[in-house]
Coordinates of C-alpha atoms in Angstrom, one line a residue:
K1 CA 95.4 154.5 58.0
A2 CA 94.6 150.9 59.2
A3 CA 92.8 150.1 62.4
G4 CA 95.3 150.6 65.3
G5 CA 96.9 153.8 63.8
F6 CA 99.1 152.0 61.2
S7 CA 100.3 154.1 58.2
M8 CA 99.4 151.3 55.9
N9 CA 99.1 151.8 52.2
A10 CA 97.4 148.9 50.3
H11 CA 96.9 148.7 46.6
K12 CA 97.2 146.4 43.5
A13 CA 100.6 146.0 41.9
T14 CA 102.3 144.1 39.1
I15 CA 105.7 142.6 39.4
T16 CA 107.2 145.4 37.0
S17 CA 105.8 148.1 39.3
I18 CA 107.4 146.4 42.3
F19 CA 110.8 146.0 40.7
D20 CA 111.0 149.5 39.1
G21 CA 114.7 149.8 38.8
T22 CA 115.0 152.1 41.8
T23 CA 114.1 149.9 44.7
L24 CA 116.1 147.1 46.7
I25 CA 113.8 144.5 48.2
E26 CA 115.5 142.6 51.0
I27 CA 114.2 139.5 52.6
P28 CA 115.1 139.8 56.4
F29 CA 118.5 138.3 56.9
F30 CA 117.3 135.6 59.3
Q31 CA 114.0 135.0 57.7
R32 CA 112.7 131.4 57.4
S33 CA 114.0 129.5 54.5
Y34 CA 112.2 128.9 51.2
V35 CA 109.9 126.0 51.6
W36 CA 107.6 125.6 48.6
D37 CA 107.5 122.0 47.1
K38 CA 106.6 120.3 43.9
Y39 CA 102.8 120.4 44.6
L40 CA 102.9 124.2 44.9
W41 CA 105.3 124.6 41.9
E42 CA 102.8 122.6 39.8
R43 CA 99.9 124.7 40.9
F44 CA 101.8 127.9 40.2
L45 CA 102.8 126.7 36.7
N46 CA 99.3 125.6 35.9
D47 CA 98.0 129.1 37.1
M48 CA 100.5 130.8 34.8
E49 CA 99.5 128.6 31.8
F50 CA 95.8 129.3 32.5
T51 CA 96.5 133.1 32.7
V52 CA 98.1 133.1 29.3
K53 CA 95.4 130.8 27.7
T54 CA 92.5 133.0 29.0
K55 CA 94.3 136.3 29.2
S56 CA 92.4 136.9 32.5
P57 CA 94.0 138.6 35.6
H58 CA 95.4 136.3 38.2
F59 CA 95.9 137.3 42.0
L60 CA 99.0 136.0 43.5
G61 CA 98.4 137.1 47.1
T62 CA 99.7 139.7 49.4
L63 CA 103.1 141.2 49.7
I64 CA 103.9 143.3 52.8
F65 CA 106.8 145.7 52.6
K66 CA 108.4 147.9 55.4
D67 CA 110.5 150.9 54.8
N68 CA 114.2 150.0 55.6
G69 CA 115.5 153.5 55.8
T70 CA 117.4 155.7 53.5
P71 CA 120.1 154.2 51.5
K72 CA 123.7 155.6 51.0
S73 CA 124.0 158.0 48.1
S74 CA 126.5 155.7 46.5
E75 CA 123.9 152.8 46.3
P76 CA 122.4 152.2 42.8
Y77 CA 118.9 152.5 44.3
S78 CA 117.0 155.2 46.0
T79 CA 114.5 153.0 48.0
Q80 CA 115.1 150.0 50.2
L81 CA 112.3 147.8 51.6
L82 CA 112.1 144.8 53.9
L83 CA 109.8 142.0 52.6
I84 CA 107.8 141.2 55.8
D85 CA 105.5 138.7 54.1
G86 CA 105.5 137.2 50.7
Q87 CA 108.9 135.6 50.4
Q88 CA 107.6 132.2 49.2
R89 CA 105.4 133.4 46.2
L90 CA 107.9 136.3 45.2
T91 CA 110.8 133.9 45.2
T92 CA 108.9 131.4 43.2
Y93 CA 107.7 134.0 40.7
L94 CA 111.3 135.3 40.0
I95 CA 112.6 131.8 39.5
F96 CA 109.8 131.1 37.2
L97 CA 110.5 134.3 35.1
K98 CA 114.2 133.5 35.1
V99 CA 113.7 130.1 33.5
L100 CA 111.1 131.4 31.1
C101 CA 113.4 134.2 29.8
L102 CA 116.3 131.6 29.6
K103 CA 114.2 129.2 27.6
L104 CA 112.9 132.1 25.4
G105 CA 116.5 133.5 24.9
Q106 CA 115.5 136.8 26.6
S107 CA 118.0 136.9 29.5
L108 CA 118.5 140.6 28.8
T109 CA 114.8 141.2 29.4
F110 CA 115.0 139.5 32.8
D111 CA 118.2 141.4 33.8
S112 CA 116.8 144.7 32.7
H113 CA 113.9 144.3 35.2
Y114 CA 115.5 142.6 38.1
R115 CA 119.1 143.8 38.3
F116 CA 120.4 147.3 38.8
P117 CA 122.1 148.4 35.5
D118 CA 125.1 150.2 37.1
T119 CA 126.2 147.2 39.3
N120 CA 124.3 144.3 37.8
D121 CA 123.3 143.4 41.5
L122 CA 120.0 141.7 41.9
S123 CA 116.9 143.8 43.1
L124 CA 115.8 141.0 45.4
Q125 CA 118.4 140.1 48.1
H126 CA 117.7 136.9 49.9
G127 CA 118.3 136.0 53.5
K128 CA 121.2 134.1 55.1
N129 CA 119.9 130.6 54.4
D130 CA 118.9 130.9 50.7
R131 CA 121.1 133.7 49.3
P132 CA 123.9 131.6 47.9
A133 CA 121.4 129.2 46.1
F134 CA 119.2 132.1 44.9
E135 CA 122.3 133.9 43.4
K136 CA 123.3 130.7 41.8
V137 CA 120.0 130.3 40.1
M138 CA 119.8 134.0 39.1
G139 CA 123.2 133.8 37.6
M140 CA 122.4 130.8 35.2
T141 CA 123.0 131.6 31.5
A142 CA 121.3 128.6 30.0
P143 CA 118.1 126.6 31.0
V144 CA 120.0 123.6 32.3
S145 CA 119.4 121.8 35.6
I146 CA 121.8 122.4 38.5
T147 CA 123.2 119.1 39.9
D148 CA 126.1 120.3 42.1
D149 CA 126.0 120.7 46.0
F150 CA 123.3 123.4 45.5
S151 CA 120.9 120.8 44.3
K152 CA 119.7 120.1 47.9
S153 CA 118.4 123.7 48.2
R154 CA 114.6 124.1 47.7
V155 CA 115.3 127.2 45.8
V156 CA 117.5 125.2 43.3
Q157 CA 114.9 122.4 43.3
A158 CA 112.3 125.0 42.2
Y159 CA 114.6 126.1 39.4
N160 CA 115.2 122.6 38.2
F161 CA 111.4 121.9 38.3
F162 CA 110.7 124.7 35.9
V163 CA 113.6 123.9 33.8
E164 CA 112.2 120.4 33.3
S165 CA 108.4 121.3 33.3
L166 CA 107.9 124.7 31.7
D167 CA 106.6 124.6 28.1
T168 CA 107.3 128.0 26.4
S169 CA 104.5 127.3 23.8
K170 CA 101.9 127.7 26.7
L171 CA 103.5 130.8 28.1
N172 CA 104.0 134.4 27.2
Y173 CA 106.3 136.7 29.3
T174 CA 104.4 139.9 28.6
T175 CA 101.0 138.5 29.3
I176 CA 102.2 137.0 32.5
V177 CA 103.9 140.1 33.9
G178 CA 100.8 142.3 32.8
K179 CA 98.0 140.0 34.1
T180 CA 99.4 138.7 37.4
H181 CA 98.7 141.0 40.3
F182 CA 99.6 141.2 44.0
V183 CA 98.0 143.2 46.8
R184 CA 101.0 145.4 48.0
I185 CA 100.9 146.7 51.5
D186 CA 103.5 149.2 52.5
L187 CA 104.4 150.0 56.2
D188 CA 106.2 152.9 57.7
A189 CA 109.6 152.3 59.4
N190 CA 107.9 152.6 62.8
D191 CA 105.0 150.3 62.3
D192 CA 104.8 147.0 64.3
E193 CA 105.0 144.3 61.5
Q194 CA 104.2 141.6 64.0
Q195 CA 100.7 143.1 64.7
I196 CA 100.0 143.6 61.0
F197 CA 101.2 140.1 60.3
D198 CA 99.0 138.5 63.0
S199 CA 96.0 140.5 61.8
L200 CA 96.3 139.6 58.1
N201 CA 97.7 136.0 58.9
S202 CA 98.4 135.6 55.2
L203 CA 100.9 132.8 55.7
G204 CA 98.7 130.9 58.1
V205 CA 101.8 130.6 60.6
S206 CA 102.6 133.6 62.6
L207 CA 106.1 134.8 62.9
T208 CA 107.6 133.9 66.2
T209 CA 109.1 136.4 68.7
S210 CA 112.5 135.0 68.2
E211 CA 112.4 135.3 64.5
L212 CA 111.5 139.0 64.7
L213 CA 114.1 139.6 67.4
K214 CA 116.9 137.8 65.4
N215 CA 116.3 140.2 62.6
Y216 CA 116.1 143.1 64.9
F217 CA 119.4 142.5 66.7
F218 CA 121.3 141.0 63.7
S219 CA 121.8 141.8 60.0
R220 CA 124.3 141.5 57.2
N221 CA 126.2 144.3 58.9
N222 CA 126.9 142.6 62.2
L223 CA 127.2 138.9 61.2
T224 CA 130.1 138.4 63.6
D225 CA 127.8 139.3 66.5
Y226 CA 125.4 136.7 65.3
Q227 CA 128.0 134.0 64.9
T228 CA 129.4 134.6 68.5
I229 CA 126.2 135.4 70.4
W230 CA 123.2 133.7 68.7
E231 CA 124.5 130.8 66.7
P232 CA 126.4 128.9 69.5
V233 CA 123.2 128.8 71.7
F234 CA 120.3 128.7 69.4
D235 CA 121.5 127.4 66.0
N236 CA 124.6 125.2 66.5
S237 CA 123.0 121.7 66.1
V238 CA 119.7 119.8 65.3
A239 CA 119.5 118.9 69.0
T240 CA 119.8 122.6 69.9
K241 CA 117.2 123.7 67.4
E242 CA 114.9 120.8 68.6
Y243 CA 115.2 122.0 72.3
W244 CA 114.4 125.7 71.5
D245 CA 111.5 124.6 69.1
T246 CA 109.8 122.6 71.8
I247 CA 106.2 123.7 72.0
I248 CA 105.0 124.5 75.6
E249 CA 101.5 125.2 76.8
T250 CA 101.3 128.4 78.7
G251 CA 97.8 128.9 79.9
R252 CA 95.7 128.6 76.7
I253 CA 98.6 129.5 74.4
R254 CA 101.1 127.2 72.7
R255 CA 104.7 128.8 72.4
P256 CA 108.0 127.6 71.4
L257 CA 110.6 127.4 74.3
I258 CA 112.8 130.0 72.6
D259 CA 109.9 132.6 72.8
I260 CA 109.4 131.6 76.6
F261 CA 113.1 132.3 77.1
F262 CA 112.9 135.8 75.6
D263 CA 109.9 136.6 77.6
A264 CA 111.8 135.5 80.8
Y265 CA 115.0 137.3 79.7
F266 CA 113.2 140.5 79.1
Q267 CA 111.6 140.5 82.5
L268 CA 115.0 140.5 84.2
F269 CA 115.7 143.9 82.6
I270 CA 112.1 145.2 83.2
Q271 CA 112.1 144.4 86.8
N272 CA 115.6 145.8 87.4
K273 CA 115.0 149.1 89.3
K274 CA 118.1 150.7 87.8
Y275 CA 116.1 151.3 84.5
S276 CA 113.2 153.0 86.3
I277 CA 110.6 151.6 83.8
S278 CA 107.4 153.6 84.0
T279 CA 104.2 152.0 85.1
E280 CA 102.6 152.4 81.8
D281 CA 105.5 150.7 80.0
K282 CA 105.5 148.0 82.4
L283 CA 101.9 147.2 81.5
I284 CA 102.8 147.3 77.8
Y285 CA 105.9 145.2 78.2
A286 CA 104.0 142.5 80.1
R287 CA 102.1 141.6 76.8
T288 CA 103.7 138.5 75.2
D289 CA 102.0 139.3 71.9
R290 CA 104.0 142.4 71.5
L291 CA 107.3 141.2 72.9
S292 CA 109.5 142.0 69.9
N293 CA 108.1 145.5 69.7
S294 CA 108.6 145.9 73.5
Y295 CA 112.3 144.9 73.2
Q296 CA 112.7 147.6 70.6
S297 CA 110.9 150.2 72.7
F298 CA 113.1 149.3 75.7
V299 CA 116.3 149.7 73.8
D300 CA 115.1 153.1 72.3
N301 CA 113.7 154.6 75.6
Y302 CA 115.8 153.0 78.3
C303 CA 119.1 151.9 76.7
G304 CA 119.9 155.0 74.7
G305 CA 119.4 152.9 71.6
S306 CA 122.2 150.4 72.4
K307 CA 121.2 146.8 71.6
Q308 CA 124.5 145.8 73.3
I309 CA 122.8 146.1 76.7
I310 CA 120.5 143.3 75.7
L311 CA 123.1 141.3 73.7
S312 CA 125.9 141.4 76.2
S313 CA 124.3 138.8 78.5
L314 CA 122.1 137.0 76.0
R315 CA 124.4 134.1 75.3
E316 CA 125.1 133.4 79.0
Y317 CA 121.4 133.5 80.0
A318 CA 120.4 131.3 77.1
K319 CA 122.9 128.7 78.1
L320 CA 121.7 128.9 81.7
F321 CA 118.1 128.7 80.6
R322 CA 118.7 125.4 78.6
K323 CA 120.7 123.9 81.5
T324 CA 117.9 124.8 84.0
F325 CA 114.6 124.1 82.2
Q326 CA 114.2 120.6 80.8
P327 CA 110.6 119.8 79.7
D328 CA 111.6 116.1 79.0
I329 CA 112.3 115.6 82.7
C330 CA 108.6 114.7 82.7
D331 CA 109.6 111.6 80.8
T332 CA 112.3 110.5 83.3
T333 CA 112.7 109.7 87.0
I334 CA 113.2 112.5 89.5
P335 CA 114.9 112.7 92.9
S336 CA 113.1 112.5 96.2
T337 CA 114.6 115.7 97.5
F338 CA 113.9 119.3 96.3
G339 CA 115.7 120.5 93.2
I340 CA 115.3 121.8 89.7
E341 CA 114.2 118.3 88.5
R342 CA 111.1 118.4 90.7
L343 CA 110.4 122.0 89.9
N344 CA 110.6 121.2 86.2
V345 CA 107.6 118.7 86.7
V346 CA 105.7 121.6 88.5
I347 CA 106.6 124.0 85.7
F348 CA 106.2 121.8 82.6
G349 CA 104.1 118.9 83.8
L350 CA 101.5 121.0 85.8
K351 CA 102.0 124.0 83.4
T352 CA 103.1 126.5 85.9
T353 CA 105.3 128.4 83.5
T354 CA 104.8 131.7 85.3
L355 CA 107.6 130.5 87.6
I356 CA 110.2 130.6 84.8
P357 CA 111.4 134.2 85.0
Y358 CA 112.0 134.0 88.7
V359 CA 113.6 130.6 88.5
L360 CA 116.0 131.9 85.8
Y361 CA 116.8 134.8 88.1
L362 CA 117.5 132.5 91.0
A363 CA 119.7 130.2 88.8
K364 CA 121.8 133.1 87.7
N365 CA 122.3 134.8 91.1
I366 CA 122.7 132.0 93.7
S367 CA 125.8 129.9 93.3
D368 CA 125.3 127.8 96.5
T369 CA 123.5 124.7 95.3
T370 CA 122.1 123.9 98.8
A371 CA 120.6 127.3 99.1
L372 CA 119.3 127.1 95.5
N373 CA 117.5 123.8 96.2
K374 CA 115.9 125.2 99.2
M375 CA 114.5 128.0 97.1
Y376 CA 113.1 125.5 94.6
G377 CA 111.7 123.5 97.5
I378 CA 109.8 126.6 98.9
L379 CA 108.5 127.3 95.5
E380 CA 107.3 123.7 95.0
S381 CA 105.6 123.6 98.4
Y382 CA 103.9 127.0 97.7
V383 CA 102.6 126.0 94.4
M384 CA 101.5 122.4 95.5
R385 CA 99.7 123.5 98.6
R386 CA 97.8 125.9 96.4
I387 CA 97.0 123.3 93.8
V388 CA 95.6 121.0 96.5
T389 CA 93.4 123.7 98.0
R390 CA 92.4 124.9 94.5
A391 CA 93.6 128.3 95.0
S392 CA 93.7 130.7 92.0
T393 CA 96.7 131.2 89.9
T394 CA 95.5 134.6 88.7
N395 CA 98.2 136.6 90.6
Y396 CA 101.1 134.4 89.9
T397 CA 102.8 136.4 87.2
K398 CA 102.8 139.6 89.2
L399 CA 103.8 137.8 92.4
F400 CA 106.8 135.9 91.0
L401 CA 108.0 139.1 89.0
S402 CA 107.7 141.1 92.3
F403 CA 110.3 138.6 93.7
I404 CA 112.7 139.7 91.0
A405 CA 112.1 143.4 91.5
N406 CA 112.6 143.0 95.2
E407 CA 115.7 140.8 94.8
I408 CA 114.5 137.9 96.8
L409 CA 117.5 135.6 96.9
T410 CA 117.6 133.7 100.2
P411 CA 115.3 131.1 101.5
Q412 CA 114.5 133.2 104.5
D413 CA 113.6 136.2 102.5
L414 CA 111.4 134.0 100.3
R415 CA 109.7 132.5 103.3
D416 CA 109.2 135.9 104.8
R417 CA 107.7 137.3 101.6
L418 CA 105.2 134.5 101.3
Q419 CA 104.2 134.6 105.0
V420 CA 103.2 138.2 104.7
L421 CA 100.6 137.3 102.0
G422 CA 98.3 135.8 104.6
G423 CA 94.8 136.9 104.0
T424 CA 95.4 137.8 100.4
N425 CA 94.6 135.8 97.2
S426 CA 98.2 134.7 97.1
S427 CA 98.6 133.4 100.7
I428 CA 100.0 130.0 101.6
P429 CA 97.3 127.6 102.6
D430 CA 98.0 126.5 106.2
D431 CA 97.8 122.8 107.4
T432 CA 94.2 123.0 108.1
E433 CA 93.4 124.2 104.7
L434 CA 95.7 121.5 103.2
R435 CA 94.0 118.7 105.1
D436 CA 90.6 119.9 103.8
G437 CA 91.9 120.0 100.3
F438 CA 93.0 116.3 100.5
E439 CA 89.6 115.4 102.0
H440 CA 87.3 117.4 99.8
S441 CA 89.0 119.0 96.8
K442 CA 88.1 117.7 93.4
L443 CA 90.9 118.6 91.2
M444 CA 91.4 118.3 87.5
N445 CA 93.1 115.1 86.6
L446 CA 96.5 116.7 85.6
Y447 CA 96.8 118.3 89.1
S448 CA 95.6 115.1 91.0
K449 CA 98.4 113.2 89.1
G450 CA 100.9 115.8 90.0
V451 CA 100.1 115.8 93.7
L452 CA 100.3 112.0 93.8
Y453 CA 103.4 111.8 91.7
L454 CA 105.4 114.3 93.7
I455 CA 104.5 112.6 97.0
E456 CA 105.3 109.1 95.4
S457 CA 108.7 110.3 94.4
H458 CA 109.4 111.7 97.8
I459 CA 108.3 108.7 100.0
R460 CA 109.4 105.8 97.8
P461 CA 112.3 103.9 99.5
A462 CA 115.7 104.4 97.8
Q463 CA 116.2 100.7 97.6
S464 CA 112.9 100.0 96.0
A465 CA 113.1 97.3 93.3
V466 CA 110.6 99.1 91.1
V467 CA 111.8 102.1 89.2
L468 CA 110.0 105.4 89.4
H469 CA 108.9 106.3 85.9
G470 CA 108.6 109.8 84.6
F471 CA 105.5 111.9 85.3
N472 CA 104.2 111.5 81.8
N473 CA 104.3 107.8 82.1
Y474 CA 101.6 107.5 84.7
S475 CA 97.8 107.6 84.3
L476 CA 95.2 108.4 86.9
E477 CA 92.9 105.7 88.3
H478 CA 89.8 105.9 90.4
L479 CA 90.0 103.1 93.0
M480 CA 86.3 103.2 93.4
P481 CA 85.1 103.6 89.8
K482 CA 82.8 106.3 88.6
K483 CA 80.5 103.6 87.3
W484 CA 80.4 101.8 90.7
R485 CA 76.7 101.2 90.4
N486 CA 77.5 98.4 87.8
N487 CA 79.4 96.1 90.1
W488 CA 79.7 97.6 93.6
P489 CA 77.3 97.3 96.6
A490 CA 74.4 99.8 96.3
C491 CA 74.0 102.7 98.7
P492 CA 71.1 102.8 101.3
T493 CA 69.7 106.0 100.0
P494 CA 69.9 108.4 97.1
L495 CA 71.6 110.9 99.2
D496 CA 74.3 108.3 100.2
A497 CA 74.8 107.6 96.5
E498 CA 75.2 111.3 95.9
K499 CA 77.8 111.5 98.7
R500 CA 79.7 108.5 97.2
D501 CA 79.7 110.2 93.7
S502 CA 81.4 113.1 95.3
I503 CA 84.0 111.5 97.4
L504 CA 85.3 109.1 94.8
L505 CA 86.5 112.3 92.9
T506 CA 88.8 113.3 95.8
L507 CA 92.4 112.6 96.2
G508 CA 91.9 109.7 98.8
N509 CA 90.2 107.6 96.0
L510 CA 92.8 108.4 93.2
A511 CA 96.0 106.6 92.3
I512 CA 98.7 106.8 89.7
I513 CA 99.6 103.6 87.8
P514 CA 102.1 103.2 85.0
Q515 CA 99.6 101.5 82.8
S516 CA 95.9 102.0 82.2
L517 CA 93.7 99.2 83.4
N518 CA 91.5 97.3 80.8
A519 CA 88.0 98.8 80.6
S520 CA 86.5 95.5 81.9
I521 CA 88.8 95.8 85.0
R522 CA 88.3 99.4 85.7
D523 CA 84.7 99.1 86.5
S524 CA 84.9 95.7 88.2
D525 CA 84.2 95.0 91.9
W526 CA 87.0 95.7 94.3
S527 CA 88.5 92.1 94.5
T528 CA 88.5 91.8 90.7
K529 CA 89.9 95.2 90.2
K530 CA 92.8 94.3 92.5
A531 CA 93.5 90.7 91.1
G532 CA 92.6 91.3 87.4
K533 CA 91.4 88.7 84.9
G534 CA 94.4 86.7 84.0
Q535 CA 97.7 87.8 82.5
E536 CA 96.1 89.7 79.6
K537 CA 94.0 91.8 81.9
P538 CA 96.2 92.5 85.0
G539 CA 94.6 94.3 88.0
L540 CA 95.9 96.9 90.5
T541 CA 98.0 94.4 92.3
L542 CA 100.3 93.8 89.3
C543 CA 99.9 97.2 87.6
A544 CA 100.7 99.3 90.8
S545 CA 103.4 97.0 92.1
G546 CA 105.9 99.1 94.1
L547 CA 103.9 102.2 94.3
S548 CA 104.2 103.6 98.0
T549 CA 101.2 105.8 97.7
L550 CA 98.9 102.7 96.9
Q551 CA 100.3 99.7 98.8
D552 CA 98.2 100.1 101.9
A553 CA 95.0 100.4 99.9
L554 CA 95.7 97.2 98.1
T555 CA 95.7 95.3 101.5
K556 CA 92.1 96.2 102.2
T557 CA 89.4 93.6 101.6
D558 CA 86.9 96.3 101.0
W559 CA 87.1 99.7 99.6
N560 CA 84.5 102.3 100.7
E561 CA 83.9 105.8 101.8
S562 CA 85.6 105.2 105.1
E563 CA 88.7 103.8 103.5
I564 CA 88.8 106.7 101.1
Q565 CA 88.8 109.2 104.0
T566 CA 91.5 107.2 105.8
R567 CA 93.7 107.3 102.8
A568 CA 93.1 111.0 102.3
L569 CA 94.3 111.7 105.8
W570 CA 97.4 109.5 105.2
L571 CA 98.2 111.4 102.0
Y572 CA 97.8 114.8 103.8
K573 CA 100.3 113.7 106.4
Q574 CA 102.8 112.8 103.7
A575 CA 102.2 116.2 102.0
Q576 CA 102.4 118.1 105.3
S577 CA 105.8 116.6 105.9
L578 CA 106.9 117.2 102.3
W579 CA 105.5 120.7 101.6
K580 CA 106.1 122.2 105.0
F581 CA 106.8 125.8 105.9

């Protein structure tokens, strides 16, 4: 047994022991496509030639199999296995052997090892994407290139490469199948292949939650469900795939948007009291690294084994998720009033992705747009007040999921729920704390930019001649530079200099501008920093044109600690009005 209690059997194996005439090996139906290219085919061919030349053993890597249940008595095989890891090298190996046997005139040798004698079916069944091309290659009767529509397939391209490049004088079938070895790992049907895969990491790229779930929910036997439930929302176009493949930072982890969806969708079931999820299971189900396994456990233990409970609303929620959550909103302008556009900046721009499950819950259950936008405004206000005051985000996941569990669906209920948090680590900072945050908090640049951007988007006049850019298009600028000692008036005492170093990091001294200042301007004295040095080195007056959060500052003839404090108070008043409770 491996660490963690897995019934894992690992041993050396040859290709002939893997394909023993009694075993069907299936690549999961929705597994990734075959992706090897010419560079890897050349390396593989060189390795085979070297093995024959030296007659020395050659290691081809690891294959991980999982028991796929007992086959029907009518099948020509007695064992069926899923190939969890090793698709690329095993596919390449069989294509290579196929071409070698064709060129040697030994097609019967190939068929006797890799087809079932009673039905002539292949012992290796490929997944949805590559199966037609693989069967085309395996059905060839002569070593000639394939030039029809299949020629775009990487599987066919591998076959054509070996047809063109394989030299039988340098190769010997018997030597190759006898001297090339794999490390074979066999898992029981109940083992968690995701954890095994992550531990071994033999491909270097972990399987995503969505890939594992797609193969769990769909197979060759329910292809219609796949075509009506999954394909229309996840696989129907290039733009759709690009959306779901978008990588999002969640804490210190980078995850594709589709995995974030499945995490949020799962929580809607877990927090639903009608399932009576045990406390122990809730702790397990909260782990994102075991999400695929948790779905399976939930179906088995709380759904009576019925996958339809999950599948019945999957399409509806996936469409709603895509409509609601738009990471690219950070590249475009947003409204001045509360709504999902602004909240998307909070979620994706400021990386507060713990909001997603609850926001998805709200989007599904509140049809009144006005009420929904009020809910979004309350959430924006709560998060931004806590950002300004440097409050901890540690309890966010638990807090926002509790809103789902307690069916918090009205603005008043949400306000009440937040108000009772007073005195806890999740409380709403009051106006006194908010003011103190603007005057003294030293935030990380991303948060400072977010605070100023959301205030700017709210207070900018609707008739402004200058367009508000997207959040990602602004950079943060210190009005009094960190290197003020180079060109700014000196402080009377070292203590005064220390205080200045501190206050210049606060929000009153920070601004968002749509283009970074030239380095020689950034550290200049105040008048030069405003005016710039000609057209090639513009200053703040030109770069910050139209910014409501900065206009008053640019009218000042001097910029000092007093002006920073004055601006901090002004920003506080804007925030107090915007993020009010």
